[in-house]
Amino acid sequence: MIEREIRCASALTPGGWISPARIRIDQDGLISAVSQLRGAGMTGNLAGPVLPGMPNLHSHAFQRQMAGLTEDGAGQADNFWTWREAMYRQAQHVTPMQLQSLAGWLQAEMLEAGFTSCAEFHYLHHQPGGKPYDNLVEMSASLLNACARSGISMTLLPVLYCRSGFSSGTVSERQRRFFNTPDRYLELLAACHSLIAPNALHRLGIAPHSLRAVAAGQMREVLSAAESKGLPVHIHIAEQAAEVEQCLEELGARPLDWLLQNFPVDARWCLVHATHLDSAELEQAAASGAVAGLCPTTEADLGDGFFDAAAWMAAGGQFGVGSDSNLRVSACEELRLLEFGCRLRAQKRNILADEGKSCGRSLYERAAAGGAMALGQNIGRIAPGCRADLVELDLNHPLLGSRSGDAIVDTWLFAGGNAMVRTVWVGGVRCVAGGRHVRRDELLESFRRTMKELS
């Protein structure tokens, strides 16, 4: 890959909009310079505005197959826990090749939606029944093979899952595909590191599933590996009110309060969901530097509750967004739902806007920065030294043609959708052109075959 440049009508940089802009990309896919384009015509260059790609900080790729299949519950009796049983049933049947097909198409959807990297919270490790594959990283390799086809960047988060609940000594029958002892998990982690090391697009992290699924001693054993290697740490925390009550009963503290008291939570940590926090937990967690991993669509779908994003931002907290169960795959929809939820609670508008910026730009820049932190990757900004993960919006769209500056981001987030995404690069390599993934037909056909098999 030789050094080259992208010229565009405008680019959103940490210092504001540059118009027209020149983005230089080095042979490693990193941005080497960003400047205003002077004295040169725009012929043959990008007509649309360019934004930094959005990191997706929480995804379960295999759950894309479930989209639309869990809406037949019995009213008040249907909740997160009944949805989880349906998910367990689906999880029993996915083979390594099927996971590769599901993930490959999902990643193409992510790229077409403006997500240029994803954190895959991966716990489908073993064969149905729990017997390990001969290759311990068989399923992890399937996810990385999917990345090779789609071009997306991944932070792979192998999940540690040791028990079915706070008072249980092991997992249930339907969770055996997830189960590892700490020793075997560390073997898995080392093998995943060997898979990832040759590819600069990818990063390894560590993921104790939750306090209910991993005991304190088990977590300390595996986190020592993360601390020595500087790995990002992701954990489900306080997602459900019932989980908070169980934690109070078993550990004598609320989940996040207990975590903060017992582990050195800092900017390497992503607190996934963190929905049910009291004011003291919120203040302490925000001060720790940890990123709140918010998945508004999934949290709404499962009836989890709504994160107090306004209070979190007021406390100086960082956040990013993820597609989680992948019911919907859209960067703009996740941010829209986050802001609209805040508006419904406050009965006011533009709740999460920073002074001097529009609401859409504020949301986008904050989520990109928080997502980059959570993935442990130098992304989320159009600036020298950052990877050239870029999204061009389509000025031919009827709503965007006459817009400029912050109004472009506002229009995409609050009035638009994935159809406004025109071109996407990851590490300077174009993955989406004309709104379509460059390998769309191939990945879609593979996905369709797999869906037919799983049905």
PDB file of N, CA, C and O in Angstrom, residues 97-168:
ATOM      1  N   MET A  97     -18.510 -22.804  10.736  1.00  0.00           N
ATOM      2  CA  MET A  97     -18.717 -22.212   9.413  1.00  0.00           C
ATOM      3  C   MET A  97     -19.971 -21.342   9.383  1.00  0.00           C
ATOM      4  O   MET A  97     -20.002 -20.303   8.706  1.00  0.00           O
ATOM      5  N   GLN A  98     -20.997 -21.756  10.112  1.00  0.00           N
ATOM      6  CA  GLN A  98     -22.205 -20.936  10.174  1.00  0.00           C
ATOM      7  C   GLN A  98     -21.931 -19.620  10.897  1.00  0.00           C
ATOM      8  O   GLN A  98     -22.417 -18.563  10.484  1.00  0.00           O
ATOM      9  N   LEU A  99     -21.135 -19.676  11.963  1.00  0.00           N
ATOM     10  CA  LEU A  99     -20.775 -18.443  12.664  1.00  0.00           C
ATOM     11  C   LEU A  99     -20.011 -17.509  11.730  1.00  0.00           C
ATOM     12  O   LEU A  99     -20.247 -16.294  11.724  1.00  0.00           O
ATOM     13  N   GLN A 100     -19.116 -18.056  10.932  1.00  0.00           N
ATOM     14  CA  GLN A 100     -18.370 -17.229   9.981  1.00  0.00           C
ATOM     15  C   GLN A 100     -19.314 -16.551   8.995  1.00  0.00           C
ATOM     16  O   GLN A 100     -19.161 -15.362   8.689  1.00  0.00           O
ATOM     17  N   SER A 101     -20.309 -17.280   8.509  1.00  0.00           N
ATOM     18  CA  SER A 101     -21.264 -16.698   7.559  1.00  0.00           C
ATOM     19  C   SER A 101     -22.131 -15.637   8.215  1.00  0.00           C
ATOM     20  O   SER A 101     -22.372 -14.566   7.634  1.00  0.00           O
ATOM     21  N   LEU A 102     -22.629 -15.932   9.426  1.00  0.00           N
ATOM     22  CA  LEU A 102     -23.449 -14.952  10.148  1.00  0.00           C
ATOM     23  C   LEU A 102     -22.650 -13.681  10.406  1.00  0.00           C
ATOM     24  O   LEU A 102     -23.131 -12.558  10.182  1.00  0.00           O
ATOM     25  N   ALA A 103     -21.416 -13.854  10.890  1.00  0.00           N
ATOM     26  CA  ALA A 103     -20.595 -12.696  11.244  1.00  0.00           C
ATOM     27  C   ALA A 103     -20.170 -11.919  10.005  1.00  0.00           C
ATOM     28  O   ALA A 103     -20.132 -10.677  10.027  1.00  0.00           O
ATOM     29  N   GLY A 104     -19.852 -12.622   8.912  1.00  0.00           N
ATOM     30  CA  GLY A 104     -19.405 -11.920   7.706  1.00  0.00           C
ATOM     31  C   GLY A 104     -20.454 -10.980   7.164  1.00  0.00           C
ATOM     32  O   GLY A 104     -20.164  -9.821   6.822  1.00  0.00           O
ATOM     33  N   TRP A 105     -21.697 -11.462   7.065  1.00  0.00           N
ATOM     34  CA  TRP A 105     -22.764 -10.596   6.569  1.00  0.00           C
ATOM     35  C   TRP A 105     -23.084  -9.481   7.568  1.00  0.00           C
ATOM     36  O   TRP A 105     -23.292  -8.330   7.185  1.00  0.00           O
ATOM     37  N   LEU A 106     -23.115  -9.825   8.862  1.00  0.00           N
ATOM     38  CA  LEU A 106     -23.371  -8.804   9.870  1.00  0.00           C
ATOM     39  C   LEU A 106     -22.326  -7.694   9.789  1.00  0.00           C
ATOM     40  O   LEU A 106     -22.656  -6.507   9.858  1.00  0.00           O
ATOM     41  N   GLN A 107     -21.074  -8.063   9.635  1.00  0.00           N
ATOM     42  CA  GLN A 107     -20.015  -7.054   9.542  1.00  0.00           C
ATOM     43  C   GLN A 107     -20.182  -6.183   8.300  1.00  0.00           C
ATOM     44  O   GLN A 107     -19.918  -4.972   8.345  1.00  0.00           O
ATOM     45  N   ALA A 108     -20.648  -6.784   7.195  1.00  0.00           N
ATOM     46  CA  ALA A 108     -20.944  -5.973   6.008  1.00  0.00           C
ATOM     47  C   ALA A 108     -22.061  -4.983   6.311  1.00  0.00           C
ATOM     48  O   ALA A 108     -22.000  -3.812   5.893  1.00  0.00           O
ATOM     49  N   GLU A 109     -23.081  -5.433   7.032  1.00  0.00           N
ATOM     50  CA  GLU A 109     -24.163  -4.528   7.441  1.00  0.00           C
ATOM     51  C   GLU A 109     -23.630  -3.410   8.330  1.00  0.00           C
ATOM     52  O   GLU A 109     -24.040  -2.243   8.194  1.00  0.00           O
ATOM     53  N   MET A 110     -22.745  -3.757   9.249  1.00  0.00           N
ATOM     54  CA  MET A 110     -22.161  -2.733  10.114  1.00  0.00           C
ATOM     55  C   MET A 110     -21.428  -1.684   9.299  1.00  0.00           C
ATOM     56  O   MET A 110     -21.592  -0.466   9.520  1.00  0.00           O
ATOM     57  N   LEU A 111     -20.614  -2.129   8.357  1.00  0.00           N
ATOM     58  CA  LEU A 111     -19.847  -1.198   7.542  1.00  0.00           C
ATOM     59  C   LEU A 111     -20.768  -0.313   6.714  1.00  0.00           C
ATOM     60  O   LEU A 111     -20.543   0.905   6.597  1.00  0.00           O
ATOM     61  N   GLU A 112     -21.818  -0.878   6.146  1.00  0.00           N
ATOM     62  CA  GLU A 112     -22.768  -0.075   5.373  1.00  0.00           C
ATOM     63  C   GLU A 112     -23.529   0.907   6.263  1.00  0.00           C
ATOM     64  O   GLU A 112     -24.098   1.874   5.757  1.00  0.00           O
ATOM     65  N   ALA A 113     -23.511   0.674   7.573  1.00  0.00           N
ATOM     66  CA  ALA A 113     -24.187   1.562   8.523  1.00  0.00           C
ATOM     67  C   ALA A 113     -23.248   2.599   9.135  1.00  0.00           C
ATOM     68  O   ALA A 113     -23.682   3.426   9.936  1.00  0.00           O
ATOM     69  N   GLY A 114     -21.961   2.553   8.788  1.00  0.00           N
ATOM     70  CA  GLY A 114     -21.022   3.531   9.328  1.00  0.00           C
ATOM     71  C   GLY A 114     -20.192   3.041  10.493  1.00  0.00           C
ATOM     72  O   GLY A 114     -19.356   3.781  11.014  1.00  0.00           O
ATOM     73  N   PHE A 115     -20.390   1.788  10.939  1.00  0.00           N
ATOM     74  CA  PHE A 115     -19.508   1.184  11.940  1.00  0.00           C
ATOM     75  C   PHE A 115     -18.272   0.642  11.220  1.00  0.00           C
ATOM     76  O   PHE A 115     -18.387  -0.176  10.308  1.00  0.00           O
ATOM     77  N   THR A 116     -17.094   1.061  11.629  1.00  0.00           N
ATOM     78  CA  THR A 116     -15.870   0.615  10.962  1.00  0.00           C
ATOM     79  C   THR A 116     -15.061  -0.364  11.805  1.00  0.00           C
ATOM     80  O   THR A 116     -14.064  -0.918  11.336  1.00  0.00           O
ATOM     81  N   SER A 117     -15.452  -0.572  13.035  1.00  0.00           N
ATOM     82  CA  SER A 117     -14.792  -1.525  13.921  1.00  0.00           C
ATOM     83  C   SER A 117     -15.829  -2.038  14.898  1.00  0.00           C
ATOM     84  O   SER A 117     -16.849  -1.386  15.140  1.00  0.00           O
ATOM     85  N   CYS A 118     -15.576  -3.228  15.450  1.00  0.00           N
ATOM     86  CA  CYS A 118     -16.536  -3.755  16.417  1.00  0.00           C
ATOM     87  C   CYS A 118     -15.802  -4.511  17.511  1.00  0.00           C
ATOM     88  O   CYS A 118     -14.728  -5.083  17.290  1.00  0.00           O
ATOM     89  N   ALA A 119     -16.390  -4.498  18.694  1.00  0.00           N
ATOM     90  CA  ALA A 119     -15.935  -5.322  19.809  1.00  0.00           C
ATOM     91  C   ALA A 119     -16.878  -6.516  19.892  1.00  0.00           C
ATOM     92  O   ALA A 119     -18.066  -6.350  20.160  1.00  0.00           O
ATOM     93  N   GLU A 120     -16.353  -7.697  19.610  1.00  0.00           N
ATOM     94  CA  GLU A 120     -17.168  -8.907  19.608  1.00  0.00           C
ATOM     95  C   GLU A 120     -17.049  -9.602  20.961  1.00  0.00           C
ATOM     96  O   GLU A 120     -16.007 -10.147  21.314  1.00  0.00           O
ATOM     97  N   PHE A 121     -18.137  -9.538  21.728  1.00  0.00           N
ATOM     98  CA  PHE A 121     -18.226 -10.131  23.072  1.00  0.00           C
ATOM     99  C   PHE A 121     -18.572 -11.602  22.865  1.00  0.00           C
ATOM    100  O   PHE A 121     -19.737 -11.986  22.808  1.00  0.00           O
ATOM    101  N   HIS A 122     -17.529 -12.423  22.772  1.00  0.00           N
ATOM    102  CA  HIS A 122     -17.641 -13.762  22.182  1.00  0.00           C
ATOM    103  C   HIS A 122     -17.622 -14.857  23.265  1.00  0.00           C
ATOM    104  O   HIS A 122     -16.599 -15.063  23.917  1.00  0.00           O
ATOM    105  N   TYR A 123     -18.764 -15.530  23.430  1.00  0.00           N
ATOM    106  CA  TYR A 123     -18.802 -16.608  24.423  1.00  0.00           C
ATOM    107  C   TYR A 123     -19.238 -17.956  23.862  1.00  0.00           C
ATOM    108  O   TYR A 123     -19.384 -18.936  24.605  1.00  0.00           O
ATOM    109  N   LEU A 124     -19.410 -18.074  22.573  1.00  0.00           N
ATOM    110  CA  LEU A 124     -19.823 -19.340  21.963  1.00  0.00           C
ATOM    111  C   LEU A 124     -18.550 -20.131  21.606  1.00  0.00           C
ATOM    112  O   LEU A 124     -18.192 -20.260  20.442  1.00  0.00           O
ATOM    113  N   HIS A 125     -17.883 -20.670  22.636  1.00  0.00           N
ATOM    114  CA  HIS A 125     -16.540 -21.210  22.471  1.00  0.00           C
ATOM    115  C   HIS A 125     -16.493 -22.667  22.006  1.00  0.00           C
ATOM    116  O   HIS A 125     -15.616 -23.046  21.236  1.00  0.00           O
ATOM    117  N   HIS A 126     -17.403 -23.520  22.515  1.00  0.00           N
ATOM    118  CA  HIS A 126     -17.246 -24.964  22.388  1.00  0.00           C
ATOM    119  C   HIS A 126     -18.356 -25.586  21.557  1.00  0.00           C
ATOM    120  O   HIS A 126     -19.281 -24.913  21.106  1.00  0.00           O
ATOM    121  N   GLN A 127     -18.273 -26.895  21.393  1.00  0.00           N
ATOM    122  CA  GLN A 127     -19.303 -27.634  20.684  1.00  0.00           C
ATOM    123  C   GLN A 127     -20.587 -27.686  21.512  1.00  0.00           C
ATOM    124  O   GLN A 127     -20.558 -27.498  22.732  1.00  0.00           O
ATOM    125  N   PRO A 128     -21.741 -27.943  20.882  1.00  0.00           N
ATOM    126  CA  PRO A 128     -22.962 -28.181  21.655  1.00  0.00           C
ATOM    127  C   PRO A 128     -22.705 -29.294  22.675  1.00  0.00           C
ATOM    128  O   PRO A 128     -22.095 -30.313  22.357  1.00  0.00           O
ATOM    129  N   GLY A 129     -23.134 -29.055  23.902  1.00  0.00           N
ATOM    130  CA  GLY A 129     -22.839 -29.993  24.973  1.00  0.00           C
ATOM    131  C   GLY A 129     -21.609 -29.628  25.767  1.00  0.00           C
ATOM    132  O   GLY A 129     -21.384 -30.150  26.857  1.00  0.00           O
ATOM    133  N   GLY A 130     -20.781 -28.720  25.230  1.00  0.00           N
ATOM    134  CA  GLY A 130     -19.658 -28.193  25.991  1.00  0.00           C
ATOM    135  C   GLY A 130     -18.308 -28.807  25.712  1.00  0.00           C
ATOM    136  O   GLY A 130     -17.299 -28.349  26.265  1.00  0.00           O
ATOM    137  N   LYS A 131     -18.224 -29.849  24.862  1.00  0.00           N
ATOM    138  CA  LYS A 131     -16.920 -30.432  24.563  1.00  0.00           C
ATOM    139  C   LYS A 131     -16.099 -29.448  23.737  1.00  0.00           C
ATOM    140  O   LYS A 131     -16.570 -28.947  22.710  1.00  0.00           O
ATOM    141  N   PRO A 132     -14.857 -29.176  24.154  1.00  0.00           N
ATOM    142  CA  PRO A 132     -14.040 -28.245  23.370  1.00  0.00           C
ATOM    143  C   PRO A 132     -13.745 -28.798  21.976  1.00  0.00           C
ATOM    144  O   PRO A 132     -13.628 -30.016  21.785  1.00  0.00           O
ATOM    145  N   TYR A 133     -13.637 -27.916  21.001  1.00  0.00           N
ATOM    146  CA  TYR A 133     -13.144 -28.314  19.693  1.00  0.00           C
ATOM    147  C   TYR A 133     -11.686 -28.735  19.823  1.00  0.00           C
ATOM    148  O   TYR A 133     -10.984 -28.334  20.765  1.00  0.00           O
ATOM    149  N   ASP A 134     -11.221 -29.551  18.890  1.00  0.00           N
ATOM    150  CA  ASP A 134      -9.807 -29.937  18.902  1.00  0.00           C
ATOM    151  C   ASP A 134      -8.920 -28.700  18.874  1.00  0.00           C
ATOM    152  O   ASP A 134      -7.864 -28.665  19.511  1.00  0.00           O
ATOM    153  N   ASN A 135      -9.355 -27.703  18.125  1.00  0.00           N
ATOM    154  CA  ASN A 135      -8.691 -26.398  18.127  1.00  0.00           C
ATOM    155  C   ASN A 135      -9.476 -25.503  19.076  1.00  0.00           C
ATOM    156  O   ASN A 135     -10.623 -25.133  18.803  1.00  0.00           O
ATOM    157  N   LEU A 136      -8.878 -25.150  20.199  1.00  0.00           N
ATOM    158  CA  LEU A 136      -9.596 -24.413  21.243  1.00  0.00           C
ATOM    159  C   LEU A 136     -10.179 -23.100  20.735  1.00  0.00           C
ATOM    160  O   LEU A 136     -11.196 -22.621  21.238  1.00  0.00           O
ATOM    161  N   VAL A 137      -9.563 -22.514  19.702  1.00  0.00           N
ATOM    162  CA  VAL A 137     -10.019 -21.212  19.189  1.00  0.00           C
ATOM    163  C   VAL A 137     -10.795 -21.371  17.877  1.00  0.00           C
ATOM    164  O   VAL A 137     -10.845 -20.442  17.067  1.00  0.00           O
ATOM    165  N   GLU A 138     -11.415 -22.525  17.665  1.00  0.00           N
ATOM    166  CA  GLU A 138     -12.148 -22.774  16.427  1.00  0.00           C
ATOM    167  C   GLU A 138     -13.186 -21.694  16.152  1.00  0.00           C
ATOM    168  O   GLU A 138     -13.275 -21.151  15.037  1.00  0.00           O
ATOM    169  N   MET A 139     -13.979 -21.360  17.145  1.00  0.00           N
ATOM    170  CA  MET A 139     -15.040 -20.370  16.943  1.00  0.00           C
ATOM    171  C   MET A 139     -14.470 -18.951  16.852  1.00  0.00           C
ATOM    172  O   MET A 139     -14.957 -18.131  16.066  1.00  0.00           O
ATOM    173  N   SER A 140     -13.447 -18.659  17.627  1.00  0.00           N
ATOM    174  CA  SER A 140     -12.799 -17.345  17.523  1.00  0.00           C
ATOM    175  C   SER A 140     -12.198 -17.153  16.140  1.00  0.00           C
ATOM    176  O   SER A 140     -12.288 -16.068  15.548  1.00  0.00           O
ATOM    177  N   ALA A 141     -11.586 -18.206  15.605  1.00  0.00           N
ATOM    178  CA  ALA A 141     -11.012 -18.132  14.262  1.00  0.00           C
ATOM    179  C   ALA A 141     -12.093 -17.867  13.220  1.00  0.00           C
ATOM    180  O   ALA A 141     -11.849 -17.157  12.228  1.00  0.00           O
ATOM    181  N   SER A 142     -13.291 -18.411  13.426  1.00  0.00           N
ATOM    182  CA  SER A 142     -14.387 -18.151  12.494  1.00  0.00           C
ATOM    183  C   SER A 142     -14.725 -16.671  12.439  1.00  0.00           C
ATOM    184  O   SER A 142     -14.988 -16.118  11.364  1.00  0.00           O
ATOM    185  N   LEU A 143     -14.716 -16.013  13.589  1.00  0.00           N
ATOM    186  CA  LEU A 143     -14.995 -14.579  13.628  1.00  0.00           C
ATOM    187  C   LEU A 143     -13.914 -13.785  12.896  1.00  0.00           C
ATOM    188  O   LEU A 143     -14.209 -12.852  12.149  1.00  0.00           O
ATOM    189  N   LEU A 144     -12.658 -14.157  13.094  1.00  0.00           N
ATOM    190  CA  LEU A 144     -11.565 -13.447  12.438  1.00  0.00           C
ATOM    191  C   LEU A 144     -11.538 -13.730  10.947  1.00  0.00           C
ATOM    192  O   LEU A 144     -11.189 -12.846  10.152  1.00  0.00           O
ATOM    193  N   ASN A 145     -11.921 -14.945  10.552  1.00  0.00           N
ATOM    194  CA  ASN A 145     -12.038 -15.239   9.124  1.00  0.00           C
ATOM    195  C   ASN A 145     -13.126 -14.373   8.483  1.00  0.00           C
ATOM    196  O   ASN A 145     -12.987 -13.932   7.334  1.00  0.00           O
ATOM    197  N   ALA A 146     -14.211 -14.149   9.222  1.00  0.00           N
ATOM    198  CA  ALA A 146     -15.257 -13.259   8.720  1.00  0.00           C
ATOM    199  C   ALA A 146     -14.713 -11.848   8.518  1.00  0.00           C
ATOM    200  O   ALA A 146     -15.015 -11.183   7.517  1.00  0.00           O
ATOM    201  N   CYS A 147     -13.883 -11.382   9.457  1.00  0.00           N
ATOM    202  CA  CYS A 147     -13.273 -10.050   9.324  1.00  0.00           C
ATOM    203  C   CYS A 147     -12.408  -9.959   8.067  1.00  0.00           C
ATOM    204  O   CYS A 147     -12.376  -8.925   7.402  1.00  0.00           O
ATOM    205  N   ALA A 148     -11.704 -11.042   7.760  1.00  0.00           N
ATOM    206  CA  ALA A 148     -10.852 -11.041   6.572  1.00  0.00           C
ATOM    207  C   ALA A 148     -11.673 -10.860   5.302  1.00  0.00           C
ATOM    208  O   ALA A 148     -11.200 -10.286   4.318  1.00  0.00           O
ATOM    209  N   ARG A 149     -12.920 -11.331   5.314  1.00  0.00           N
ATOM    210  CA  ARG A 149     -13.790 -11.200   4.143  1.00  0.00           C
ATOM    211  C   ARG A 149     -14.489  -9.830   4.121  1.00  0.00           C
ATOM    212  O   ARG A 149     -14.692  -9.249   3.059  1.00  0.00           O
ATOM    213  N   SER A 150     -14.861  -9.341   5.282  1.00  0.00           N
ATOM    214  CA  SER A 150     -15.620  -8.085   5.317  1.00  0.00           C
ATOM    215  C   SER A 150     -14.723  -6.849   5.330  1.00  0.00           C
ATOM    216  O   SER A 150     -15.112  -5.785   4.855  1.00  0.00           O
ATOM    217  N   GLY A 151     -13.535  -6.973   5.928  1.00  0.00           N
ATOM    218  CA  GLY A 151     -12.632  -5.841   6.047  1.00  0.00           C
ATOM    219  C   GLY A 151     -12.792  -5.033   7.310  1.00  0.00           C
ATOM    220  O   GLY A 151     -12.068  -4.056   7.522  1.00  0.00           O
ATOM    221  N   ILE A 152     -13.714  -5.420   8.187  1.00  0.00           N
ATOM    222  CA  ILE A 152     -13.922  -4.651   9.416  1.00  0.00           C
ATOM    223  C   ILE A 152     -12.773  -4.907  10.390  1.00  0.00           C
ATOM    224  O   ILE A 152     -12.100  -5.935  10.325  1.00  0.00           O
ATOM    225  N   SER A 153     -12.532  -3.960  11.270  1.00  0.00           N
ATOM    226  CA  SER A 153     -11.573  -4.122  12.360  1.00  0.00           C
ATOM    227  C   SER A 153     -12.304  -4.677  13.575  1.00  0.00           C
ATOM    228  O   SER A 153     -13.456  -4.314  13.837  1.00  0.00           O
ATOM    229  N   MET A 154     -11.622  -5.555  14.331  1.00  0.00           N
ATOM    230  CA  MET A 154     -12.280  -6.176  15.485  1.00  0.00           C
ATOM    231  C   MET A 154     -11.395  -6.106  16.721  1.00  0.00           C
ATOM    232  O   MET A 154     -10.181  -6.313  16.640  1.00  0.00           O
ATOM    233  N   THR A 155     -12.015  -5.819  17.851  1.00  0.00           N
ATOM    234  CA  THR A 155     -11.433  -6.129  19.146  1.00  0.00           C
ATOM    235  C   THR A 155     -12.151  -7.375  19.640  1.00  0.00           C
ATOM    236  O   THR A 155     -13.347  -7.333  19.954  1.00  0.00           O
ATOM    237  N   LEU A 156     -11.444  -8.493  19.619  1.00  0.00           N
ATOM    238  CA  LEU A 156     -12.027  -9.776  20.013  1.00  0.00           C
ATOM    239  C   LEU A 156     -11.988  -9.891  21.529  1.00  0.00           C
ATOM    240  O   LEU A 156     -10.928  -9.752  22.143  1.00  0.00           O
ATOM    241  N   LEU A 157     -13.153 -10.165  22.110  1.00  0.00           N
ATOM    242  CA  LEU A 157     -13.300 -10.250  23.555  1.00  0.00           C
ATOM    243  C   LEU A 157     -13.766 -11.652  23.939  1.00  0.00           C
ATOM    244  O   LEU A 157     -14.960 -11.904  24.105  1.00  0.00           O
ATOM    245  N   PRO A 158     -12.833 -12.615  24.064  1.00  0.00           N
ATOM    246  CA  PRO A 158     -13.246 -13.928  24.561  1.00  0.00           C
ATOM    247  C   PRO A 158     -13.838 -13.789  25.962  1.00  0.00           C
ATOM    248  O   PRO A 158     -13.269 -13.134  26.834  1.00  0.00           O
ATOM    249  N   VAL A 159     -14.987 -14.399  26.162  1.00  0.00           N
ATOM    250  CA  VAL A 159     -15.735 -14.205  27.403  1.00  0.00           C
ATOM    251  C   VAL A 159     -15.453 -15.338  28.385  1.00  0.00           C
ATOM    252  O   VAL A 159     -15.467 -16.520  28.016  1.00  0.00           O
ATOM    253  N   LEU A 160     -15.203 -14.979  29.626  1.00  0.00           N
ATOM    254  CA  LEU A 160     -15.094 -15.950  30.710  1.00  0.00           C
ATOM    255  C   LEU A 160     -16.468 -16.149  31.332  1.00  0.00           C
ATOM    256  O   LEU A 160     -17.097 -15.197  31.802  1.00  0.00           O
ATOM    257  N   TYR A 161     -16.933 -17.398  31.320  1.00  0.00           N
ATOM    258  CA  TYR A 161     -18.264 -17.747  31.843  1.00  0.00           C
ATOM    259  C   TYR A 161     -18.089 -19.002  32.682  1.00  0.00           C
ATOM    260  O   TYR A 161     -17.782 -20.061  32.156  1.00  0.00           O
ATOM    261  N   CYS A 162     -18.257 -18.880  33.996  1.00  0.00           N
ATOM    262  CA  CYS A 162     -17.926 -19.975  34.922  1.00  0.00           C
ATOM    263  C   CYS A 162     -19.110 -20.555  35.682  1.00  0.00           C
ATOM    264  O   CYS A 162     -19.004 -21.656  36.216  1.00  0.00           O
ATOM    265  N   ARG A 163     -20.217 -19.815  35.778  1.00  0.00           N
ATOM    266  CA  ARG A 163     -21.331 -20.301  36.591  1.00  0.00           C
ATOM    267  C   ARG A 163     -22.624 -19.683  36.087  1.00  0.00           C
ATOM    268  O   ARG A 163     -22.619 -18.667  35.400  1.00  0.00           O
ATOM    269  N   SER A 164     -23.735 -20.278  36.471  1.00  0.00           N
ATOM    270  CA  SER A 164     -25.031 -19.828  35.966  1.00  0.00           C
ATOM    271  C   SER A 164     -25.648 -18.724  36.812  1.00  0.00           C
ATOM    272  O   SER A 164     -26.601 -18.075  36.370  1.00  0.00           O
ATOM    273  N   GLY A 165     -25.128 -18.486  38.005  1.00  0.00           N
ATOM    274  CA  GLY A 165     -25.682 -17.444  38.859  1.00  0.00           C
ATOM    275  C   GLY A 165     -24.826 -17.247  40.088  1.00  0.00           C
ATOM    276  O   GLY A 165     -23.869 -18.003  40.337  1.00  0.00           O
ATOM    277  N   PHE A 166     -25.153 -16.223  40.881  1.00  0.00           N
ATOM    278  CA  PHE A 166     -24.330 -15.862  42.040  1.00  0.00           C
ATOM    279  C   PHE A 166     -24.078 -17.029  42.981  1.00  0.00           C
ATOM    280  O   PHE A 166     -22.990 -17.187  43.513  1.00  0.00           O
ATOM    281  N   SER A 167     -25.077 -17.855  43.217  1.00  0.00           N
ATOM    282  CA  SER A 167     -24.951 -18.929  44.208  1.00  0.00           C
ATOM    283  C   SER A 167     -24.656 -20.282  43.587  1.00  0.00           C
ATOM    284  O   SER A 167     -24.669 -21.302  44.280  1.00  0.00           O
ATOM    285  N   SER A 168     -24.371 -20.317  42.295  1.00  0.00           N
ATOM    286  CA  SER A 168     -24.129 -21.583  41.601  1.00  0.00           C
ATOM    287  C   SER A 168     -22.639 -21.871  41.514  1.00  0.00           C
ATOM    288  O   SER A 168     -21.811 -20.954  41.432  1.00  0.00           O
TER     289      SER A 168
END
